[in-house]
Amino acid sequence: MDYFPLNWGKPRATGDEHNWLATPGMAGAHARRADMSPTCYAPAGPTSHTSSPIVTGTSVVALKYKDGIMMATDCLASYGSLARFRDVERMVPVGNSTVVGASGDISDFQYIQHQLKDLEIDEYETPDGHHLGPENVFGYLHRVMYARRSKMDFLWNTLVVGGLQDGKKYLGCVDMRGVTYSASTIATGYGAYIAQPLLRKAVEGREDTLPEEEARKLLNKVMQVLFYRDARSLNKIQVTTVNASGVHISEPYSLPTEWGFAENIRGYGAAQN
Amino acid sequence: MTSIGTGYDLSSSTYSPDGRIFQVEYANKAVDNSGTAIGIRCKDGVVLAIEKLVPSKLLVPGSNKRTQTVDFHVGVATAGLLADGRQLVNRAREEAYNWRSTYKEAIAGKALADRLAMYVQAYTLYSSVRPFGSSAILGTVDKDGPVLYMIDPSGIYFGYRGVAIGKGKQVAKTEIEKLKLDELTCREAVKEAARILHLVHDEAKDKDFELELSWVCAESNNKHAIVPADLAQEANAFAQAALNPDEMED
């Protein structure tokens, strides 16, 4: 309850109740002028929301293959240029047939994870025989992201949703502005520039015949290339497979890399020529 | 046993001279007049079973279910006024949601039972509302293992290893006491629960009933789920056989 009597009877826009800077009385205490004139109750600070992400994840890549979809992310959460948290899981299962991967601000993703859990619980508590599929989860996330952008209070993420909806493969991505895109191959961040051409070349037209092993090799290669070129990536990755038997998120594993070519370059390599 | 509380039974806020609140006792009568519901805490989980009386053949089978889920992991079986039972579960769902928002974890059975009991008790304080006309059996598996609680219209709740509410509770309780609860597995308990409910069902007074069986155990991933169809069928067959031992097939 707001105990400051001068705030009673002043309905504010929703969402501002907890913004201490927006409500006069709290911030007014700091800005109070000696003469106690009415202007001392003006809000001391502007209302502002997330204007830049803090702890971030890099690319998410995903593709459709013969039995379903596969998605890969690395396990890094960067703090600017610092590779700060190196065991982060940037993909979560939602129900039995959907996986959501996120790049961008990790705290916003954790909030989204909580929202998704509430969605799952709501669905589970209603025994109507229906289960959430990727298209439903995607539709929900789209609405959330667009609503936040319309309030100018972004969730600073690009989310990739993949899975099987009634046996049909589905892959979509939605970004912080609420822009959506659906295709057989999806890649966010640096992946959109580096990985997407590789994915498209290998997958387009072969979505229903691409075998799992080949899809896995392709994802590993793509994540390897991203590790070479994206300065905010890590070679420790996870790969998720969604098929008829459910959502399987692998344990994190490391990709091998080859740096031997550095020997031939002046100033680099162990030999230090 | 009819006791007339003449004059002292008009509102929840009135005590009788011998210290009773008749409105709460009458609420319990509503529970005692409904179809039986039982809960059994086994060594590996919890089983809930309900004798859902079907008053008319025109009702779609499977409608008006009395088993409900709170969050993923808590099963609630109610007896008494069905609508009151649903309101109770709605409150339980809110409590579970708020717990998750604050503590980022699933609510424990004990905590939920406690919240629900406090809520029910609040409705016994004022003359402007009536007490809940239903009891709730809450079953879940949390980090302390399987737990079973029952909250009655007065707001009292206890933890149980086996509990029965509704019409046939006396007979059902006797049957449950005969079971070796410490050794019983959920699979076995499902069959026993079906048998007990078929036993207490009064064919003469209430013609038709649907047996609602649900459980929380490792097989259901510690989520509250309806017992799989094949096991439910097995349980029904077992119950029928126990009722008519001379007609058993060889």
XYZ file of C-alpha atoms in Angstrom:
523
model
C 0.000 0.000 0.000
C 1.163 3.517 -0.743
C 1.234 5.219 2.647
C 1.894 8.698 1.281
C -1.456 10.510 1.499
C -0.728 12.903 -1.317
C -0.484 9.941 -3.703
C -3.967 8.690 -2.936
C -6.524 9.278 -5.641
C -3.889 9.704 -8.337
C -4.382 6.759 -10.677
C -1.275 6.193 -12.731
C -0.678 4.227 -15.917
C -0.388 0.500 -15.200
C 3.091 -0.694 -14.556
C 4.132 2.510 -12.905
C 3.062 1.551 -9.387
C 6.395 -0.030 -8.646
C 8.517 2.557 -10.384
C 9.766 4.595 -7.480
C 11.089 7.340 -9.654
C 7.750 7.850 -11.388
C 5.654 8.243 -8.245
C 5.911 11.543 -6.507
C 6.433 11.368 -2.756
C 9.189 8.760 -2.850
C 11.531 10.478 -5.248
C 10.011 13.790 -4.238
C 11.669 13.319 -0.877
C 15.021 13.691 -2.566
C 13.958 16.529 -4.790
C 11.977 18.379 -2.166
C 12.671 22.042 -2.244
C 13.053 24.056 0.864
C 9.966 26.132 0.187
C 7.785 22.979 -0.085
C 6.017 24.355 -3.178
C 3.891 21.921 -5.229
C 6.645 21.351 -7.798
C 8.611 19.454 -5.179
C 6.277 16.563 -5.761
C 7.159 16.186 -9.422
C 8.849 12.879 -10.321
C 12.587 13.102 -9.930
C 13.581 10.777 -12.724
C 12.289 9.770 -16.148
C 10.662 6.365 -16.527
C 13.114 4.188 -18.366
C 13.270 0.523 -19.272
C 15.877 -1.881 -20.553
C 17.869 0.119 -23.030
C 20.730 -2.285 -23.469
C 21.264 -5.937 -22.600
C 23.770 -6.836 -19.880
C 24.485 -10.575 -19.744
C 23.951 -11.965 -23.219
C 23.885 -15.161 -25.220
C 24.972 -15.313 -28.850
C 23.595 -17.215 -31.864
C 20.917 -19.894 -31.891
C 20.794 -22.156 -34.959
C 18.073 -24.601 -35.906
C 17.040 -26.778 -38.824
C 14.346 -29.212 -39.914
C 15.439 -32.772 -40.651
C 13.807 -36.070 -41.530
C 12.226 -36.905 -38.159
C 11.729 -33.442 -36.698
C 13.883 -30.456 -35.842
C 17.296 -29.859 -34.321
C 18.561 -26.755 -32.532
C 21.986 -25.805 -31.214
C 23.337 -23.146 -28.873
C 26.619 -22.615 -27.095
C 26.871 -22.518 -23.328
C 28.207 -19.009 -22.968
C 26.656 -15.964 -21.284
C 28.893 -12.964 -21.986
C 29.170 -9.888 -19.823
C 30.124 -7.528 -22.599
C 33.499 -8.764 -23.775
C 33.965 -10.993 -20.705
C 33.115 -14.656 -21.254
C 31.491 -14.771 -17.849
C 29.235 -17.809 -17.433
C 30.323 -20.865 -19.379
C 27.733 -23.478 -18.400
C 24.510 -21.707 -19.317
C 21.678 -23.652 -20.959
C 20.068 -21.412 -23.549
C 17.460 -23.930 -24.675
C 14.483 -25.100 -22.607
C 11.804 -27.694 -23.313
C 8.167 -26.576 -23.133
C 5.784 -29.507 -22.856
C 6.641 -32.682 -24.773
C 7.085 -31.390 -28.259
C 8.611 -27.918 -28.162
C 11.997 -26.388 -27.464
C 12.677 -22.670 -27.066
C 16.175 -21.276 -27.582
C 17.192 -17.713 -26.795
C 19.883 -15.271 -27.733
C 20.177 -11.840 -26.158
C 19.705 -10.786 -22.574
C 19.834 -13.770 -20.236
C 17.842 -12.178 -17.398
C 15.004 -11.462 -19.822
C 15.219 -15.074 -20.981
C 14.960 -16.265 -17.384
C 11.816 -14.176 -17.043
C 10.458 -15.706 -20.239
C 11.263 -19.180 -18.896
C 9.149 -18.412 -15.826
C 6.278 -17.203 -18.027
C 6.527 -20.356 -20.138
C 6.405 -22.510 -17.022
C 3.195 -20.763 -15.955
C 1.819 -21.420 -19.432
C 2.706 -25.103 -19.103
C 1.074 -25.296 -15.674
C -2.079 -23.617 -16.953
C -2.278 -26.121 -19.796
C -1.610 -29.059 -17.466
C -4.265 -27.984 -14.955
C -6.906 -27.939 -17.708
C -7.674 -31.568 -18.541
C -9.147 -31.061 -21.997
C -6.838 -33.491 -23.762
C -4.986 -30.710 -25.594
C -1.245 -30.199 -25.316
C 0.780 -27.141 -26.238
C 2.694 -27.490 -29.475
C 5.430 -25.291 -30.970
C 2.946 -23.203 -32.949
C 1.014 -22.424 -29.760
C 4.137 -21.537 -27.788
C 5.372 -19.457 -30.692
C 2.082 -17.583 -30.952
C 2.219 -16.829 -27.243
C 5.795 -15.591 -27.342
C 5.069 -13.472 -30.393
C 2.252 -11.719 -28.539
C 4.419 -11.189 -25.461
C 7.351 -9.767 -27.441
C 5.147 -7.491 -29.510
C 3.229 -6.238 -26.453
C 6.490 -5.372 -24.680
C 7.810 -3.545 -27.750
C 4.570 -1.591 -27.935
C 5.159 -0.414 -24.350
C 8.757 0.447 -25.272
C 9.852 -2.000 -22.560
C 11.610 -4.671 -24.590
C 12.545 -8.192 -23.709
C 15.964 -8.053 -25.325
C 15.943 -11.476 -26.936
C 15.619 -13.269 -30.224
C 13.744 -16.477 -29.487
C 13.737 -19.592 -31.640
C 10.844 -22.012 -31.202
C 10.948 -25.470 -32.733
C 9.123 -28.764 -32.488
C 6.422 -31.015 -33.834
C 2.831 -29.781 -34.031
C 0.523 -32.752 -34.653
C 3.377 -34.530 -36.347
C 4.292 -31.561 -38.532
C 7.719 -29.977 -38.137
C 7.710 -26.322 -37.093
C 10.483 -23.755 -36.711
C 10.018 -20.067 -36.014
C 11.840 -17.104 -34.595
C 10.615 -13.903 -32.973
C 12.811 -10.973 -32.063
C 12.651 -8.150 -29.536
C 10.501 -6.050 -31.863
C 7.932 -8.794 -32.285
C 9.008 -9.536 -35.866
C 8.393 -13.203 -36.696
C 9.824 -15.504 -39.307
C 9.320 -19.184 -40.004
C 11.475 -21.375 -42.285
C 13.307 -24.708 -42.502
C 16.486 -23.152 -41.170
C 16.742 -20.452 -38.542
C 19.784 -18.644 -37.187
C 20.024 -15.607 -34.907
C 22.777 -13.124 -34.192
C 26.040 -13.824 -36.012
C 24.496 -17.078 -37.119
C 22.151 -15.161 -39.397
C 25.166 -14.024 -41.439
C 27.587 -16.921 -41.133
C 25.508 -20.017 -40.419
C 22.369 -19.364 -42.443
C 23.972 -19.796 -45.895
C 25.552 -23.084 -44.804
C 22.285 -24.318 -43.334
C 20.205 -23.307 -46.328
C 22.536 -24.952 -48.819
C 22.388 -28.253 -46.970
C 18.773 -28.325 -45.821
C 16.499 -26.530 -48.231
C 14.465 -29.006 -50.265
C 15.718 -31.935 -48.158
C 13.726 -31.286 -44.958
C 11.956 -34.634 -45.156
C 14.949 -36.726 -46.158
C 17.886 -35.237 -44.279
C 19.089 -37.994 -41.915
C 19.752 -37.223 -38.248
C 23.469 -37.965 -38.362
C 24.020 -35.632 -41.267
C 21.960 -32.907 -39.572
C 24.019 -33.303 -36.405
C 27.304 -33.083 -38.345
C 26.035 -29.957 -40.085
C 25.116 -28.291 -36.788
C 28.486 -29.184 -35.285
C 30.272 -27.711 -38.307
C 28.175 -24.565 -38.193
C 28.849 -24.061 -34.454
C 32.530 -24.626 -35.109
C 32.594 -21.944 -37.789
C 30.745 -19.607 -35.454
C 33.333 -20.246 -32.746
C 36.124 -19.297 -35.158
C 34.450 -16.106 -36.278
C 32.102 -14.857 -33.513
C 34.225 -13.251 -30.816
C 31.477 -13.701 -28.217
C 30.983 -17.462 -28.665
C 32.257 -20.652 -27.042
C 33.047 -24.104 -28.415
C 31.055 -25.793 -25.639
C 27.637 -26.462 -27.109
C 24.357 -28.304 -26.685
C 22.214 -29.804 -29.415
C 18.482 -30.434 -29.014
C 16.527 -32.932 -31.073
C 12.735 -32.857 -31.172
C 11.080 -35.853 -32.798
C 8.155 -38.190 -32.205
C 9.745 -39.537 -29.043
C 9.977 -36.101 -27.457
C 12.431 -33.330 -26.694
C 16.043 -34.409 -26.089
C 18.500 -31.758 -24.994
C 22.032 -33.117 -25.038
C 24.572 -32.666 -22.283
C 27.046 -29.885 -23.065
C 30.060 -31.048 -25.077
C 33.137 -29.388 -26.568
C 33.881 -28.983 -30.244
C 37.396 -29.618 -31.438
C 39.158 -26.681 -33.110
C 42.246 -26.441 -35.253
C 44.622 -23.565 -34.607
C 47.736 -25.097 -36.157
C 47.651 -22.685 -39.101
C 48.773 -19.971 -36.673
C 52.296 -21.426 -36.755
C 52.699 -20.132 -40.275
C 51.794 -16.586 -39.382
C 54.337 -14.182 -38.068
C 53.703 -13.148 -34.502
C 51.253 -15.973 -33.782
C 51.589 -19.633 -32.806
C 53.669 -21.350 -30.099
C 56.923 -21.147 -32.000
C 56.785 -17.339 -31.943
C 58.654 -16.758 -35.195
C -27.654 -38.540 14.011
C -29.809 -35.450 13.826
C -29.104 -32.646 16.242
C -31.247 -29.568 15.990
C -29.388 -26.388 16.785
C -32.529 -24.337 17.134
C -31.637 -20.697 17.021
C -27.882 -21.229 17.224
C -27.500 -22.583 13.730
C -28.418 -19.630 11.573
C -24.952 -18.211 11.049
C -21.314 -19.160 11.289
C -20.700 -16.397 13.752
C -22.919 -17.931 16.432
C -21.741 -20.465 18.995
C -24.197 -22.877 20.545
C -24.281 -23.107 24.341
C -22.209 -26.276 24.175
C -19.527 -24.577 22.104
C -20.411 -25.828 18.615
C -20.749 -23.902 15.400
C -23.652 -25.622 13.722
C -23.162 -24.130 10.285
C -19.771 -25.829 10.046
C -21.296 -29.103 11.200
C -24.018 -28.792 8.585
C -21.336 -28.152 5.983
C -19.800 -31.469 6.970
C -23.175 -33.101 6.331
C -22.980 -31.891 2.741
C -19.692 -33.764 2.448
C -21.097 -36.889 4.070
C -23.916 -37.008 1.550
C -21.698 -37.043 -1.519
C -19.966 -39.853 -3.383
C -16.995 -41.401 -1.609
C -13.453 -40.248 -2.268
C -10.352 -41.974 -0.926
C -6.644 -41.291 -0.838
C -3.887 -43.816 -0.183
C -0.261 -42.919 0.514
C 1.910 -45.767 -0.754
C 5.605 -46.226 -0.342
C 6.302 -44.858 -3.825
C 3.515 -42.345 -4.364
C -0.097 -41.350 -3.754
C -3.306 -42.728 -5.250
C -6.619 -40.839 -5.330
C -9.894 -42.531 -6.200
C -13.397 -41.086 -6.459
C -16.806 -42.708 -6.735
C -18.352 -40.102 -9.004
C -22.107 -40.663 -8.895
C -23.841 -40.176 -12.230
C -27.352 -38.918 -11.546
C -28.589 -39.076 -15.148
C -27.911 -41.222 -18.199
C -28.035 -38.069 -20.286
C -24.738 -36.823 -18.877
C -21.729 -37.114 -21.168
C -19.385 -39.721 -19.695
C -16.333 -38.111 -18.149
C -18.008 -34.782 -17.490
C -18.124 -33.019 -14.117
C -14.886 -34.598 -12.969
C -14.139 -34.388 -9.275
C -10.405 -34.942 -9.655
C -8.378 -31.806 -10.313
C -4.721 -30.876 -10.629
C -2.940 -28.022 -8.907
C 0.367 -27.041 -10.534
C 2.003 -30.176 -12.011
C 2.422 -32.268 -8.962
C -0.615 -31.993 -6.666
C -3.822 -33.962 -7.094
C -7.008 -32.846 -5.349
C -10.091 -34.993 -4.852
C -13.126 -33.243 -3.385
C -16.327 -34.465 -1.784
C -19.417 -32.400 -1.080
C -20.690 -29.473 -3.129
C -18.856 -29.770 -6.431
C -18.835 -26.040 -7.121
C -17.350 -25.326 -3.688
C -14.711 -27.938 -4.393
C -13.793 -26.189 -7.632
C -13.444 -22.846 -5.861
C -11.130 -24.469 -3.340
C -8.960 -25.817 -6.118
C -8.895 -22.422 -7.832
C -7.558 -20.930 -4.622
C -5.030 -23.740 -4.330
C -3.858 -22.983 -7.870
C -3.398 -19.325 -6.985
C -1.430 -20.256 -3.881
C 0.775 -22.590 -5.901
C 1.325 -19.906 -8.559
C 2.241 -17.275 -5.969
C 4.627 -19.679 -4.258
C 6.372 -20.297 -7.563
C 6.587 -16.553 -8.291
C 8.198 -15.887 -4.926
C 10.412 -18.925 -4.373
C 10.924 -20.189 -7.951
C 10.069 -23.724 -6.899
C 7.051 -26.009 -6.706
C 4.972 -25.668 -3.554
C 5.307 -28.522 -1.040
C 2.213 -30.534 -0.085
C 2.318 -29.396 3.519
C 2.541 -25.717 2.615
C -0.358 -25.976 0.184
C -2.521 -27.888 2.654
C -1.767 -25.246 5.252
C -2.718 -22.364 2.940
C -5.910 -24.080 1.859
C -6.898 -24.868 5.438
C -6.403 -21.239 6.475
C -8.562 -20.163 3.553
C -11.338 -22.609 4.423
C -11.223 -21.553 8.073
C -11.698 -17.923 7.112
C -15.125 -18.804 5.774
C -16.186 -20.061 9.181
C -15.728 -16.691 10.853
C -18.410 -14.477 9.358
C -22.157 -14.517 9.035
C -21.907 -12.917 5.597
C -20.435 -16.030 3.980
C -21.170 -19.709 4.385
C -18.524 -22.320 5.110
C -17.251 -24.415 2.187
C -19.503 -27.397 1.692
C -16.640 -29.666 0.645
C -13.611 -31.508 1.961
C -10.479 -31.839 -0.109
C -7.978 -34.680 -0.253
C -4.592 -33.411 -1.406
C -1.945 -35.819 -2.617
C 1.532 -35.175 -3.944
C 5.129 -36.324 -3.985
C 7.613 -33.668 -2.943
C 11.142 -33.702 -1.591
C 9.894 -35.280 1.638
C 8.377 -38.146 -0.313
C 4.693 -38.937 -0.885
C 2.272 -36.932 1.279
C -1.497 -36.996 1.718
C -3.587 -34.338 3.463
C -7.301 -33.856 4.013
C -8.937 -30.491 4.754
C -12.506 -30.429 6.032
C -15.040 -27.545 6.050
C -13.934 -26.373 9.485
C -10.440 -25.710 8.229
C -8.848 -28.550 10.192
C -6.367 -30.636 8.259
C -4.222 -33.633 9.021
C -1.617 -35.670 7.190
C -2.745 -39.211 6.451
C -1.469 -42.527 5.244
C -4.994 -43.377 4.124
C -8.176 -41.310 4.183
C -11.811 -41.556 3.080
C -14.543 -38.921 2.837
C -18.157 -38.963 1.675
C -21.003 -41.453 1.955
C -19.066 -44.668 2.307
C -16.234 -43.326 4.413
C -16.762 -45.669 7.356
C -16.631 -48.830 5.275
C -13.815 -47.408 3.145
C -11.756 -46.448 6.207
C -12.106 -49.963 7.601
C -10.935 -51.423 4.305
C -7.999 -49.035 4.045
C -6.897 -49.898 7.572
C -6.640 -53.532 6.521
C -4.049 -52.663 3.850
C -0.328 -52.892 4.549
C 0.323 -49.280 3.598
C 4.057 -49.390 4.256
C 4.564 -52.110 1.646
C 1.926 -51.165 -0.890
C 3.068 -49.861 -4.275
C 0.959 -47.441 -6.283
C 0.103 -50.090 -8.878
C -1.273 -52.330 -6.143
C -3.028 -49.439 -4.407
C -4.887 -48.491 -7.600
C -6.422 -51.953 -7.705
C -7.278 -51.874 -3.995
C -8.818 -48.408 -4.324
C -11.035 -49.583 -7.172
C -12.062 -52.591 -5.128
C -12.911 -50.491 -2.077
C -15.012 -48.016 -4.049
C -16.937 -50.763 -5.774
C -17.526 -52.236 -2.335
C -18.910 -49.057 -0.776
C -21.057 -48.192 -3.763
C -24.716 -48.669 -2.935
C -26.304 -50.173 -6.053
C -29.808 -49.673 -4.786
C -29.670 -46.018 -3.841
C -27.252 -44.652 -6.484
C -27.466 -46.482 -9.762
C -24.553 -45.460 -11.846
C -21.077 -44.229 -11.004
C -17.790 -43.468 -12.731
C -14.577 -44.441 -11.050
C -11.980 -41.654 -11.238
C -8.506 -42.980 -10.573
C -5.432 -40.763 -10.470
C -1.958 -40.908 -9.000
C 1.312 -39.124 -8.345
C 4.267 -41.479 -8.597
C 7.512 -42.160 -10.447
C 5.566 -43.677 -13.341
C 3.784 -40.371 -13.843
C 7.061 -38.451 -13.489
C 5.904 -37.259 -10.074
C 3.152 -35.312 -11.805
C -0.514 -35.739 -10.995
C -1.994 -37.830 -13.794
C -4.998 -40.024 -14.541
C -4.054 -43.679 -14.102
C -3.236 -45.180 -17.545
C -6.210 -46.846 -19.242
C -4.774 -50.376 -19.134
C -4.101 -50.234 -15.393
C -7.554 -48.700 -14.765
C -9.125 -51.562 -16.694
C -7.109 -54.093 -14.706
C -8.217 -52.392 -11.502
C -11.875 -52.484 -12.524
C -11.650 -56.145 -13.420
C -9.954 -56.857 -10.089
C -12.718 -54.954 -8.280
C -15.496 -56.804 -10.102
C -13.854 -60.127 -9.366
C -13.566 -59.280 -5.683
C -17.262 -58.343 -5.564
C -18.396 -61.578 -7.192
C -15.896 -64.246 -6.133
C -18.131 -67.136 -7.271
C -18.399 -65.760 -10.781
C -14.633 -65.598 -11.253
C -13.384 -66.855 -14.583
C -10.871 -69.658 -14.633
